[in-house]
mmCIF file with all atom_site columns, C-alpha atoms in Angstrom:
data_model
loop_
_atom_site.group_PDB
_atom_site.id
_atom_site.type_symbol
_atom_site.label_atom_id
_atom_site.label_alt_id
_atom_site.label_comp_id
_atom_site.label_asym_id
_atom_site.label_entity_id
_atom_site.label_seq_id
_atom_site.pdbx_PDB_ins_code
_atom_site.Cartn_x
_atom_site.Cartn_y
_atom_site.Cartn_z
_atom_site.occupancy
_atom_site.B_iso_or_equiv
_atom_site.pdbx_formal_charge
_atom_site.auth_seq_id
_atom_site.auth_comp_id
_atom_site.auth_asym_id
_atom_site.auth_atom_id
_atom_site.pdbx_PDB_model_num
ATOM 1   C CA . MET A 1 1   ? 2.544   15.617  -10.630 1.00 94.00 ? 1   MET A CA 1
ATOM 2   C CA . ILE A 1 2   ? 0.572   12.370  -10.070 1.00 97.00 ? 2   ILE A CA 1
ATOM 3   C CA . VAL A 1 3   ? -3.226  12.476  -9.425  1.00 98.00 ? 3   VAL A CA 1
ATOM 4   C CA . PHE A 1 4   ? -5.174  9.634   -7.883  1.00 98.00 ? 4   PHE A CA 1
ATOM 5   C CA . LYS A 1 5   ? -9.049  9.696   -7.594  1.00 96.00 ? 5   LYS A CA 1
ATOM 6   C CA . TYR A 1 6   ? -11.175 8.523   -4.595  1.00 96.00 ? 6   TYR A CA 1
ATOM 7   C CA . LYS A 1 7   ? -12.959 5.307   -5.240  1.00 95.00 ? 7   LYS A CA 1
ATOM 8   C CA . ALA A 1 8   ? -16.424 4.852   -4.057  1.00 92.00 ? 8   ALA A CA 1
ATOM 9   C CA . GLU A 1 9   ? -16.864 1.576   -2.305  1.00 88.00 ? 9   GLU A CA 1
ATOM 10  C CA . SER A 1 10  ? -19.879 -0.015  -0.747  1.00 81.00 ? 10  SER A CA 1
ATOM 11  C CA . ILE A 1 11  ? -19.396 -0.310  3.174   1.00 79.00 ? 11  ILE A CA 1
ATOM 12  C CA . SER A 1 12  ? -22.622 -2.147  3.981   1.00 71.00 ? 12  SER A CA 1
ATOM 13  C CA . THR A 1 13  ? -25.260 -4.447  2.912   1.00 76.00 ? 13  THR A CA 1
ATOM 14  C CA . ASP A 1 14  ? -27.713 -1.597  2.225   1.00 79.00 ? 14  ASP A CA 1
ATOM 15  C CA . GLY A 1 15  ? -25.363 -0.230  -0.459  1.00 77.00 ? 15  GLY A CA 1
ATOM 16  C CA . THR A 1 16  ? -24.172 2.792   1.379   1.00 81.00 ? 16  THR A CA 1
ATOM 17  C CA . LEU A 1 17  ? -20.974 4.156   -0.554  1.00 87.00 ? 17  LEU A CA 1
ATOM 18  C CA . VAL A 1 18  ? -17.997 5.882   1.149   1.00 89.00 ? 18  VAL A CA 1
ATOM 19  C CA . LYS A 1 19  ? -15.168 7.345   -1.016  1.00 92.00 ? 19  LYS A CA 1
ATOM 20  C CA . ARG A 1 20  ? -11.625 6.336   -0.312  1.00 94.00 ? 20  ARG A CA 1
ATOM 21  C CA . PRO A 1 21  ? -8.124  7.459   -1.366  1.00 97.00 ? 21  PRO A CA 1
ATOM 22  C CA . VAL A 1 22  ? -6.673  4.727   -3.614  1.00 97.00 ? 22  VAL A CA 1
ATOM 23  C CA . ALA A 1 23  ? -3.441  4.836   -5.537  1.00 98.00 ? 23  ALA A CA 1
ATOM 24  C CA . ASP A 1 24  ? -2.159  2.936   -8.538  1.00 98.00 ? 24  ASP A CA 1
ATOM 25  C CA . VAL A 1 25  ? 1.225   1.529   -7.361  1.00 98.00 ? 25  VAL A CA 1
ATOM 26  C CA . PHE A 1 26  ? 3.609   -1.176  -9.006  1.00 98.00 ? 26  PHE A CA 1
ATOM 27  C CA . LEU A 1 27  ? 5.918   -3.562  -7.004  1.00 97.00 ? 27  LEU A CA 1
ATOM 28  C CA . GLN A 1 28  ? 8.646   -5.357  -8.867  1.00 96.00 ? 28  GLN A CA 1
ATOM 29  C CA . ALA A 1 29  ? 8.580   -9.246  -8.696  1.00 94.00 ? 29  ALA A CA 1
ATOM 30  C CA . ALA A 1 30  ? 11.828  -11.328 -8.342  1.00 90.00 ? 30  ALA A CA 1
ATOM 31  C CA . SER A 1 31  ? 11.294  -12.261 -11.712 1.00 93.00 ? 31  SER A CA 1
ATOM 32  C CA . GLY A 1 32  ? 11.382  -8.359  -12.847 1.00 93.00 ? 32  GLY A CA 1
ATOM 33  C CA . GLU A 1 33  ? 7.971   -8.245  -13.622 1.00 95.00 ? 33  GLU A CA 1
ATOM 34  C CA . TRP A 1 34  ? 6.046   -5.007  -12.204 1.00 97.00 ? 34  TRP A CA 1
ATOM 35  C CA . ILE A 1 35  ? 2.770   -6.043  -10.437 1.00 96.00 ? 35  ILE A CA 1
ATOM 36  C CA . LYS A 1 36  ? 0.024   -3.462  -10.196 1.00 97.00 ? 36  LYS A CA 1
ATOM 37  C CA . PHE A 1 37  ? -1.900  -2.947  -7.113  1.00 96.00 ? 37  PHE A CA 1
ATOM 38  C CA . HIS A 1 38  ? -4.428  -0.637  -5.545  1.00 97.00 ? 38  HIS A CA 1
ATOM 39  C CA . PRO A 1 39  ? -3.783  0.193   -1.921  1.00 98.00 ? 39  PRO A CA 1
ATOM 40  C CA . TYR A 1 40  ? -5.407  2.658   0.191   1.00 97.00 ? 40  TYR A CA 1
ATOM 41  C CA . ILE A 1 41  ? -3.285  5.843   0.756   1.00 97.00 ? 41  ILE A CA 1
ATOM 42  C CA . ASP A 1 42  ? -3.119  5.792   4.634   1.00 95.00 ? 42  ASP A CA 1
ATOM 43  C CA . SER A 1 43  ? -1.276  8.823   6.080   1.00 93.00 ? 43  SER A CA 1
ATOM 44  C CA . GLY A 1 44  ? -1.816  7.067   9.589   1.00 91.00 ? 44  GLY A CA 1
ATOM 45  C CA . ALA A 1 45  ? 0.023   3.866   8.462   1.00 92.00 ? 45  ALA A CA 1
ATOM 46  C CA . ASP A 1 46  ? 3.810   3.745   9.212   1.00 92.00 ? 46  ASP A CA 1
ATOM 47  C CA . VAL A 1 47  ? 4.675   1.331   6.422   1.00 94.00 ? 47  VAL A CA 1
ATOM 48  C CA . THR A 1 48  ? 3.082   0.082   3.259   1.00 96.00 ? 48  THR A CA 1
ATOM 49  C CA . LEU A 1 49  ? 1.215   -3.081  3.927   1.00 95.00 ? 49  LEU A CA 1
ATOM 50  C CA . ILE A 1 50  ? 0.496   -5.904  1.373   1.00 96.00 ? 50  ILE A CA 1
ATOM 51  C CA . PRO A 1 51  ? -1.389  -9.052  1.994   1.00 95.00 ? 51  PRO A CA 1
ATOM 52  C CA . LEU A 1 52  ? -0.012  -12.571 2.047   1.00 93.00 ? 52  LEU A CA 1
ATOM 53  C CA . SER A 1 53  ? -0.916  -13.569 -1.642  1.00 94.00 ? 53  SER A CA 1
ATOM 54  C CA . LEU A 1 54  ? 0.832   -10.300 -3.102  1.00 94.00 ? 54  LEU A CA 1
ATOM 55  C CA . GLY A 1 55  ? 3.956   -11.042 -1.226  1.00 91.00 ? 55  GLY A CA 1
ATOM 56  C CA . LYS A 1 56  ? 3.918   -14.540 -2.565  1.00 93.00 ? 56  LYS A CA 1
ATOM 57  C CA . LEU A 1 57  ? 3.257   -13.255 -6.124  1.00 90.00 ? 57  LEU A CA 1
ATOM 58  C CA . LEU A 1 58  ? 6.346   -10.908 -5.678  1.00 90.00 ? 58  LEU A CA 1
ATOM 59  C CA . GLY A 1 59  ? 8.312   -14.013 -4.802  1.00 88.00 ? 59  GLY A CA 1
ATOM 60  C CA . SER A 1 60  ? 8.921   -13.447 -1.194  1.00 88.00 ? 60  SER A CA 1
ATOM 61  C CA . SER A 1 61  ? 9.399   -16.288 1.113   1.00 82.00 ? 61  SER A CA 1
ATOM 62  C CA . ALA A 1 62  ? 8.721   -16.554 4.810   1.00 79.00 ? 62  ALA A CA 1
ATOM 63  C CA . ARG A 1 63  ? 11.397  -19.230 5.441   1.00 86.00 ? 63  ARG A CA 1
ATOM 64  C CA . GLY A 1 64  ? 13.849  -17.869 7.959   1.00 84.00 ? 64  GLY A CA 1
ATOM 65  C CA . LYS A 1 65  ? 12.392  -14.718 8.284   1.00 84.00 ? 65  LYS A CA 1
ATOM 66  C CA . LYS A 1 66  ? 11.566  -12.977 11.502  1.00 87.00 ? 66  LYS A CA 1
ATOM 67  C CA . VAL A 1 67  ? 7.684   -12.557 11.889  1.00 86.00 ? 67  VAL A CA 1
ATOM 68  C CA . GLU A 1 68  ? 6.608   -9.560  13.970  1.00 86.00 ? 68  GLU A CA 1
ATOM 69  C CA . THR A 1 69  ? 3.267   -8.490  15.153  1.00 87.00 ? 69  THR A CA 1
ATOM 70  C CA . ILE A 1 70  ? 2.025   -4.797  14.451  1.00 84.00 ? 70  ILE A CA 1
ATOM 71  C CA . GLY A 1 71  ? -0.849  -3.207  15.802  1.00 78.00 ? 71  GLY A CA 1
ATOM 72  C CA . GLY A 1 72  ? -3.435  -1.265  14.293  1.00 65.00 ? 72  GLY A CA 1
ATOM 73  C CA . ILE A 1 73  ? -7.057  -0.325  14.088  1.00 61.00 ? 73  ILE A CA 1
ATOM 74  C CA . SER A 1 74  ? -7.746  -4.031  13.594  1.00 62.00 ? 74  SER A CA 1
ATOM 75  C CA . GLY A 1 75  ? -5.581  -5.430  16.225  1.00 72.00 ? 75  GLY A CA 1
ATOM 76  C CA . GLY A 1 76  ? -2.352  -7.419  15.722  1.00 85.00 ? 76  GLY A CA 1
ATOM 77  C CA . VAL A 1 77  ? -1.155  -8.600  12.415  1.00 87.00 ? 77  VAL A CA 1
ATOM 78  C CA . PRO A 1 78  ? 1.741   -10.897 11.960  1.00 91.00 ? 78  PRO A CA 1
ATOM 79  C CA . ILE A 1 79  ? 4.154   -9.459  9.245   1.00 92.00 ? 79  ILE A CA 1
ATOM 80  C CA . ILE A 1 80  ? 7.523   -9.810  7.754   1.00 94.00 ? 80  ILE A CA 1
ATOM 81  C CA . TYR A 1 81  ? 9.455   -6.624  6.714   1.00 95.00 ? 81  TYR A CA 1
ATOM 82  C CA . ILE A 1 82  ? 10.622  -6.804  3.372   1.00 94.00 ? 82  ILE A CA 1
ATOM 83  C CA . LYS A 1 83  ? 12.362  -4.246  1.048   1.00 94.00 ? 83  LYS A CA 1
ATOM 84  C CA . ASN A 1 84  ? 11.134  -3.980  -2.653  1.00 94.00 ? 84  ASN A CA 1
ATOM 85  C CA . PRO A 1 85  ? 11.176  -1.653  -5.530  1.00 97.00 ? 85  PRO A CA 1
ATOM 86  C CA . MET A 1 86  ? 8.327   0.300   -5.738  1.00 97.00 ? 86  MET A CA 1
ATOM 87  C CA . GLN A 1 87  ? 6.792   2.509   -8.606  1.00 98.00 ? 87  GLN A CA 1
ATOM 88  C CA . ILE A 1 88  ? 4.505   5.460   -8.428  1.00 98.00 ? 88  ILE A CA 1
ATOM 89  C CA . GLY A 1 89  ? 3.851   7.217   -11.677 1.00 96.00 ? 89  GLY A CA 1
ATOM 90  C CA . THR A 1 90  ? 7.160   7.280   -13.442 1.00 96.00 ? 90  THR A CA 1
ATOM 91  C CA . PHE A 1 91  ? 9.248   7.242   -10.353 1.00 97.00 ? 91  PHE A CA 1
ATOM 92  C CA . THR A 1 92  ? 10.832  4.222   -8.946  1.00 97.00 ? 92  THR A CA 1
ATOM 93  C CA . PHE A 1 93  ? 12.395  3.680   -5.457  1.00 97.00 ? 93  PHE A CA 1
ATOM 94  C CA . GLU A 1 94  ? 13.034  1.100   -2.864  1.00 96.00 ? 94  GLU A CA 1
ATOM 95  C CA . SER A 1 95  ? 10.410  0.651   -0.180  1.00 96.00 ? 95  SER A CA 1
ATOM 96  C CA . HIS A 1 96  ? 10.163  -1.056  3.028   1.00 96.00 ? 96  HIS A CA 1
ATOM 97  C CA . ILE A 1 97  ? 6.876   -2.944  3.405   1.00 96.00 ? 97  ILE A CA 1
ATOM 98  C CA . GLY A 1 98  ? 5.125   -4.989  5.748   1.00 94.00 ? 98  GLY A CA 1
ATOM 99  C CA . TRP A 1 99  ? 4.109   -8.415  4.246   1.00 95.00 ? 99  TRP A CA 1
ATOM 100 C CA . THR A 1 100 ? 1.213   -9.550  6.225   1.00 92.00 ? 100 THR A CA 1
ATOM 101 C CA . GLN A 1 101 ? 1.139   -13.312 6.839   1.00 92.00 ? 101 GLN A CA 1
ATOM 102 C CA . ILE A 1 102 ? -2.689  -13.332 6.514   1.00 90.00 ? 102 ILE A CA 1
ATOM 103 C CA . GLU A 1 103 ? -4.853  -12.689 3.567   1.00 91.00 ? 103 GLU A CA 1
ATOM 104 C CA . ASP A 1 104 ? -7.600  -10.672 5.265   1.00 89.00 ? 104 ASP A CA 1
ATOM 105 C CA . VAL A 1 105 ? -5.999  -7.064  5.388   1.00 89.00 ? 105 VAL A CA 1
ATOM 106 C CA . PRO A 1 106 ? -6.363  -4.366  2.943   1.00 91.00 ? 106 PRO A CA 1
ATOM 107 C CA . ALA A 1 107 ? -3.385  -3.182  0.984   1.00 95.00 ? 107 ALA A CA 1
ATOM 108 C CA . LEU A 1 108 ? -2.166  0.255   2.552   1.00 96.00 ? 108 LEU A CA 1
ATOM 109 C CA . LEU A 1 109 ? 0.339   2.744   1.143   1.00 97.00 ? 109 LEU A CA 1
ATOM 110 C CA . GLY A 1 110 ? 1.961   3.978   4.235   1.00 96.00 ? 110 GLY A CA 1
ATOM 111 C CA . ARG A 1 111 ? 4.333   6.749   4.981   1.00 94.00 ? 111 ARG A CA 1
ATOM 112 C CA . ALA A 1 112 ? 7.732   5.076   5.081   1.00 94.00 ? 112 ALA A CA 1
ATOM 113 C CA . ASP A 1 113 ? 9.636   5.852   1.915   1.00 96.00 ? 113 ASP A CA 1
ATOM 114 C CA . VAL A 1 114 ? 6.711   7.144   0.006   1.00 96.00 ? 114 VAL A CA 1
ATOM 115 C CA . PHE A 1 115 ? 6.007   10.377  1.976   1.00 96.00 ? 115 PHE A CA 1
ATOM 116 C CA . ASP A 1 116 ? 9.778   10.827  1.869   1.00 95.00 ? 116 ASP A CA 1
ATOM 117 C CA . GLN A 1 117 ? 9.656   10.783  -2.040  1.00 95.00 ? 117 GLN A CA 1
ATOM 118 C CA . PHE A 1 118 ? 6.401   12.791  -2.357  1.00 97.00 ? 118 PHE A CA 1
ATOM 119 C CA . ASP A 1 119 ? 4.549   15.818  -0.885  1.00 97.00 ? 119 ASP A CA 1
ATOM 120 C CA . VAL A 1 120 ? 1.005   14.155  -0.703  1.00 97.00 ? 120 VAL A CA 1
ATOM 121 C CA . ASN A 1 121 ? -2.015  16.401  -0.685  1.00 97.00 ? 121 ASN A CA 1
ATOM 122 C CA . PHE A 1 122 ? -5.463  14.895  0.168   1.00 97.00 ? 122 PHE A CA 1
ATOM 123 C CA . LYS A 1 123 ? -8.127  16.921  -1.689  1.00 97.00 ? 123 LYS A CA 1
ATOM 124 C CA . GLN A 1 124 ? -11.177 15.120  -0.474  1.00 94.00 ? 124 GLN A CA 1
ATOM 125 C CA . LYS A 1 125 ? -13.705 17.585  -1.620  1.00 94.00 ? 125 LYS A CA 1
ATOM 126 C CA . ASP A 1 126 ? -12.276 17.386  -5.150  1.00 96.00 ? 126 ASP A CA 1
ATOM 127 C CA . ASN A 1 127 ? -12.073 13.585  -4.786  1.00 96.00 ? 127 ASN A CA 1
ATOM 128 C CA . VAL A 1 128 ? -8.204  13.606  -5.822  1.00 97.00 ? 128 VAL A CA 1
ATOM 129 C CA . ILE A 1 129 ? -4.960  13.052  -4.054  1.00 98.00 ? 129 ILE A CA 1
ATOM 130 C CA . ILE A 1 130 ? -1.995  14.788  -5.575  1.00 98.00 ? 130 ILE A CA 1
ATOM 131 C CA . PHE A 1 131 ? 1.488   13.246  -5.203  1.00 98.00 ? 131 PHE A CA 1
ATOM 132 C CA . GLU A 1 132 ? 4.315   15.705  -6.061  1.00 97.00 ? 132 GLU A CA 1
ATOM 133 C CA . LYS A 1 133 ? 7.776   14.380  -6.271  1.00 96.00 ? 133 LYS A CA 1
ATOM 134 C CA . ARG A 1 134 ? 10.191  16.131  -3.824  1.00 91.00 ? 134 ARG A CA 1
#
């Protein structure tokens, strides 16, 4: 069992806080190095999304790749689908990821591959999210 805590973040200039479900996730770069990032756990997202800079840090290249547009709450976002090793807790697996071609997009941990590997239980009242390996 892997437990993540909700993270309090400011959502306005008046200091109003909201708690959001955030995970500690690692992606493996082309160099073999594991890079940690902190995506929002989003059961409404079909795939995991990473911003442009994280994809470049992984060693991904857009050269010759098909750019697609996906829609969401913020409108259309250009992405390239990549496949990359992902680690959550001690579990490593291949994950399909949408590498956004813009920077101003929050990292999201989506359902594809992740929710196939884990049962995910949001316990908002307790401020925790529990991942249990299937």
